[in-house]
């Protein structure tokens, strides 16, 4: 079922011109709200649309496909006015949305309730505004390296830092796991055909550090892993202290100390998991993994994950940092989808 497009005109955009990330209000995500995905016609955004379509279907909610037609005040070519330019872009945007739904969303999940929306706001602002009533916002990543960092910073990182609901950033041709084997067998030809992890499990990996942000991410990850055929991996990176003297370099002493620290960390994580469980997640299988080294490296190494979940901020010493350094690095370099969960 397809409806739309719903257009937010310039007047509506002007009325809502207060920057959403600076309004000082954090709206609670709606678990029954739609999945909102931003598209611009690029290959990365269409990959995000495929992922968002499957996610909306798995959640049993509708899908909103959003395109932003933003026209900053710039000189126009001879014979064109800004109004003419906006009309042309509006028509192009409607066509883009129709083609995205017809060629991507509908073939992936026929029968899914899909609504299109055309916004006149700047893309990141349009997505942040849409996140107020959404269960999840999905955006595509654009390549890797320095160019990726610039593009990510312009939309994806800004939305991830300021959205009112979790935000999934989907890399192009990520090669990760999207549909559990049981669901693929049931759905048949329209199901995702990418291979599952080596042992056939559909893994949700969440990075923990004990901060309030990571606890919010843990609760979200538990809910994601509550679906049939899924499991949760709770990952904690233990950064070992530098040795005080040469005697601590003894391999046997060092190994014993590491095992002791890891044992303490495992017990702490299990307590966090018990605290985060709710009635609908009490039976979610959880594997606790404590590794030594940097959290970023540990998370990026989990290429067997279907999705990686992180909090918007961890134990950062920069109190004003809205998107922590670990979250930023994982977003910029992950080969699998990453969900950033905001801290209310």
XYZ file of C-alpha atoms in Angstrom:
344
model
C 0.000 0.000 0.000
C 1.496 3.306 -1.119
C 0.353 6.793 -0.214
C 1.862 10.212 -0.834
C 3.798 12.163 -1.476
C 3.121 14.400 1.504
C 4.761 17.722 0.771
C 6.065 20.116 3.395
C 6.076 23.427 1.566
C 8.226 26.461 2.098
C 5.695 28.065 4.432
C 5.595 24.983 6.630
C 9.363 24.816 6.569
C 9.595 28.439 7.616
C 7.152 27.876 10.458
C 9.345 25.019 11.644
C 12.591 26.866 11.053
C 13.747 26.591 14.655
C 16.706 24.233 14.448
C 15.543 20.913 15.866
C 18.915 20.083 17.368
C 18.884 23.311 19.353
C 15.299 23.312 20.586
C 16.359 21.836 23.921
C 13.634 19.197 23.819
C 14.341 15.488 23.452
C 11.270 13.719 22.148
C 10.768 10.089 23.172
C 10.934 7.672 20.228
C 7.670 5.984 19.287
C 8.089 2.219 19.193
C 4.951 1.995 17.041
C 6.091 4.837 14.803
C 7.248 4.303 11.227
C 10.742 3.680 9.943
C 11.858 6.849 8.128
C 14.507 6.626 5.411
C 16.143 9.498 3.575
C 16.726 9.063 -0.170
C 18.399 11.266 -2.765
C 18.606 8.871 -5.708
C 22.200 7.827 -5.029
C 23.247 4.172 -4.771
C 24.018 4.476 -1.023
C 20.579 5.924 -0.289
C 18.896 3.127 -2.260
C 20.869 0.553 -0.252
C 19.570 2.291 2.872
C 16.047 2.093 1.437
C 16.354 -1.675 0.931
C 17.555 -2.121 4.514
C 14.863 0.198 5.898
C 12.148 -1.658 3.984
C 13.138 -4.975 5.545
C 13.420 -3.348 8.965
C 9.943 -1.784 8.780
C 8.491 -5.131 7.721
C 10.262 -6.974 10.560
C 8.971 -4.406 13.076
C 5.437 -4.529 11.705
C 5.311 -0.773 11.093
C 4.994 1.474 8.061
C 7.784 2.990 6.011
C 8.208 6.690 5.234
C 10.470 7.469 2.270
C 11.651 11.066 2.587
C 13.373 13.308 0.085
C 14.434 16.867 0.856
C 14.230 19.502 -1.885
C 16.300 22.268 -0.395
C 17.019 25.411 -2.375
C 19.322 27.854 -0.600
C 19.258 31.457 -1.701
C 21.688 31.375 -4.600
C 21.810 33.222 -7.950
C 19.581 31.552 -10.549
C 20.271 31.158 -14.297
C 18.788 33.741 -16.690
C 15.096 33.144 -17.244
C 14.739 31.273 -13.944
C 13.385 32.553 -10.662
C 13.813 30.831 -7.333
C 10.122 29.879 -7.485
C 10.600 28.284 -10.909
C 13.642 26.392 -9.658
C 11.709 25.126 -6.653
C 8.843 23.918 -8.857
C 11.281 22.064 -11.092
C 13.018 20.451 -8.134
C 9.667 19.605 -6.537
C 8.582 17.741 -9.681
C 11.916 15.944 -9.880
C 11.649 15.011 -6.203
C 8.184 13.504 -6.674
C 9.482 11.413 -9.557
C 12.500 10.297 -7.520
C 10.220 9.145 -4.690
C 7.910 7.242 -7.053
C 10.831 5.449 -8.680
C 12.424 4.629 -5.321
C 9.234 3.008 -4.072
C 8.369 1.242 -7.340
C 11.872 -0.044 -8.099
C 13.234 -0.738 -4.600
C 10.787 -0.797 -1.685
C 7.831 -2.537 -3.340
C 9.859 -5.394 -4.887
C 11.658 -6.018 -1.575
C 8.492 -6.216 0.534
C 5.264 -6.189 -1.517
C 2.280 -5.085 0.536
C 4.249 -3.026 3.046
C 2.518 0.257 3.924
C 4.712 2.942 2.351
C 4.251 6.707 2.474
C 6.406 9.227 0.653
C 7.239 12.685 1.929
C 8.778 15.632 0.122
C 10.347 18.229 2.409
C 11.511 21.766 1.631
C 13.955 21.747 4.532
C 17.676 21.118 4.468
C 18.160 17.295 4.426
C 19.522 16.796 7.940
C 16.911 19.125 9.426
C 14.125 17.310 7.567
C 15.273 13.958 8.966
C 15.700 15.319 12.498
C 12.189 16.758 12.360
C 10.792 13.462 11.043
C 12.564 11.569 13.835
C 10.186 13.073 16.433
C 7.455 10.616 15.491
C 9.601 7.758 14.210
C 10.783 4.466 15.655
C 13.958 4.581 13.563
C 15.602 6.859 10.989
C 17.762 5.261 8.292
C 20.365 7.000 6.148
C 22.989 5.772 3.718
C 26.736 6.218 4.029
C 28.761 7.390 1.061
C 32.035 5.586 0.559
C 35.093 5.649 2.802
C 38.089 7.710 3.742
C 38.320 11.493 3.976
C 35.602 12.131 1.389
C 33.289 9.833 3.344
C 34.007 11.719 6.558
C 33.023 15.013 4.933
C 29.805 13.625 3.459
C 28.927 11.759 6.620
C 29.465 14.897 8.668
C 27.069 16.862 6.467
C 24.037 14.638 7.019
C 24.512 11.282 8.724
C 26.602 12.383 11.690
C 24.434 15.449 12.262
C 21.249 13.373 12.194
C 22.853 10.713 14.409
C 23.858 13.338 16.945
C 20.564 15.238 17.092
C 17.744 12.832 16.162
C 15.002 12.044 18.661
C 15.062 8.314 17.878
C 17.749 5.753 16.974
C 19.488 6.327 13.638
C 20.804 3.542 11.395
C 23.653 4.343 9.001
C 23.870 1.731 6.239
C 27.065 1.394 4.192
C 26.735 0.643 0.494
C 27.047 -3.078 -0.318
C 27.892 -3.703 3.310
C 27.853 -7.494 2.930
C 26.443 -7.940 6.427
C 23.586 -10.174 7.547
C 20.107 -8.715 7.137
C 17.622 -11.559 7.439
C 17.831 -14.544 9.824
C 17.927 -17.948 8.094
C 14.487 -18.889 9.430
C 12.956 -15.756 7.900
C 14.725 -16.327 4.569
C 13.276 -19.848 4.387
C 9.783 -18.560 5.153
C 9.877 -15.566 2.802
C 11.387 -17.268 -0.220
C 12.476 -15.284 -3.256
C 11.754 -11.828 -1.861
C 13.960 -12.373 1.188
C 17.502 -11.133 1.548
C 19.958 -13.558 0.010
C 23.166 -12.447 1.681
C 24.913 -15.208 3.643
C 24.416 -15.461 7.372
C 27.310 -15.475 9.830
C 29.511 -18.560 9.815
C 27.405 -20.372 12.398
C 24.090 -19.201 10.947
C 23.316 -16.698 13.717
C 21.911 -13.197 13.198
C 23.954 -11.096 15.629
C 23.257 -7.740 17.192
C 26.522 -6.391 18.638
C 26.354 -3.609 21.226
C 29.337 -1.664 22.535
C 29.301 -1.033 26.291
C 31.363 1.162 28.584
C 29.082 1.577 31.616
C 27.938 5.083 30.694
C 24.271 6.059 30.703
C 24.436 6.273 26.910
C 25.638 2.708 26.536
C 22.907 1.471 28.888
C 20.281 3.088 26.643
C 21.971 1.399 23.667
C 21.895 -1.928 25.534
C 18.134 -1.735 26.092
C 17.613 -0.984 22.397
C 19.935 -3.828 21.367
C 18.068 -6.286 23.582
C 14.809 -5.374 21.859
C 16.418 -5.779 18.431
C 17.732 -9.206 19.433
C 14.365 -10.326 20.817
C 13.139 -11.406 17.380
C 13.357 -15.115 16.453
C 16.728 -16.361 15.251
C 18.714 -13.504 16.786
C 21.242 -13.169 19.568
C 22.985 -10.295 21.323
C 26.726 -9.872 21.757
C 27.582 -7.455 24.576
C 31.089 -6.204 23.804
C 33.363 -4.482 26.286
C 36.875 -3.286 25.414
C 39.312 -3.422 28.305
C 42.153 -0.956 27.931
C 44.944 -2.363 30.075
C 47.115 -0.069 32.210
C 50.758 0.425 31.330
C 53.156 -1.708 33.430
C 54.547 0.001 36.519
C 57.807 -1.956 36.533
C 59.597 -4.700 34.615
C 58.228 -7.502 36.798
C 54.742 -6.970 35.409
C 56.044 -7.947 31.983
C 56.317 -11.585 33.093
C 53.952 -13.440 30.727
C 52.419 -15.582 33.467
C 51.803 -12.621 35.766
C 50.435 -10.540 32.901
C 48.073 -13.316 31.755
C 46.793 -13.869 35.274
C 46.166 -10.150 35.753
C 44.319 -9.905 32.442
C 42.074 -12.858 33.274
C 41.281 -11.324 36.639
C 40.350 -7.989 35.061
C 38.304 -9.726 32.362
C 36.450 -11.767 34.976
C 35.553 -8.622 36.876
C 34.400 -6.946 33.666
C 32.242 -9.951 32.671
C 30.489 -9.921 36.026
C 29.829 -6.195 35.677
C 28.423 -6.604 32.157
C 26.131 -9.437 33.207
C 24.775 -7.159 35.936
C 24.176 -4.409 33.340
C 22.337 -6.869 31.105
C 20.116 -8.045 33.962
C 19.341 -4.427 34.817
C 18.486 -3.589 31.200
C 16.184 -6.559 30.545
C 12.443 -6.023 30.324
C 9.561 -8.500 30.151
C 9.880 -8.795 26.369
C 13.672 -9.273 26.459
C 14.129 -11.558 29.468
C 14.811 -14.595 27.243
C 17.140 -12.946 24.724
C 20.360 -14.992 24.430
C 23.344 -12.812 25.356
C 27.023 -13.573 24.830
C 29.405 -11.388 26.811
C 32.754 -10.669 25.191
C 35.561 -8.803 26.928
C 38.491 -7.951 24.697
C 41.683 -6.005 25.263
C 42.429 -2.921 23.195
C 40.496 0.014 21.793
C 36.720 -0.074 21.664
C 36.709 1.217 18.077
C 38.929 -1.618 16.858
C 36.889 -4.214 18.731
C 33.609 -3.022 17.208
C 34.957 -2.647 13.674
C 36.333 -6.186 13.789
C 32.788 -7.577 14.145
C 32.126 -7.983 10.448
C 29.984 -11.013 11.348
C 27.412 -8.686 12.905
C 24.076 -7.944 11.276
C 24.087 -4.581 13.022
C 26.309 -2.742 15.499
C 24.635 -0.638 18.196
C 26.349 2.249 19.992
C 25.254 5.076 22.235
C 25.457 8.644 21.024
C 27.919 9.441 23.785
C 30.094 7.297 26.003
C 32.547 8.277 28.694
C 33.882 11.260 26.789
C 35.845 13.914 28.657
C 34.427 16.503 26.268
C 31.057 17.169 27.862
C 29.739 19.085 24.864
C 30.460 16.299 22.378
C 27.084 15.129 21.056
C 28.454 12.231 19.038
C 31.300 10.517 20.884
C 34.629 9.686 19.275
C 33.933 5.942 19.314
C 30.534 6.386 17.661
C 32.008 8.702 15.028
C 34.860 6.328 14.187
C 32.560 3.309 13.949
C 30.144 5.226 11.701
C 32.945 6.306 9.397
C 34.560 2.905 9.000
C 32.044 0.138 9.656
C 31.326 -2.405 6.935
C 27.966 -3.282 8.500
C 24.997 -1.095 9.479
C 25.456 0.930 12.673
C 22.630 2.166 14.879
C 23.292 5.200 17.088
C 20.873 5.369 20.024
C 20.304 8.821 21.553
C 20.607 9.337 25.280
C 17.365 10.992 26.518
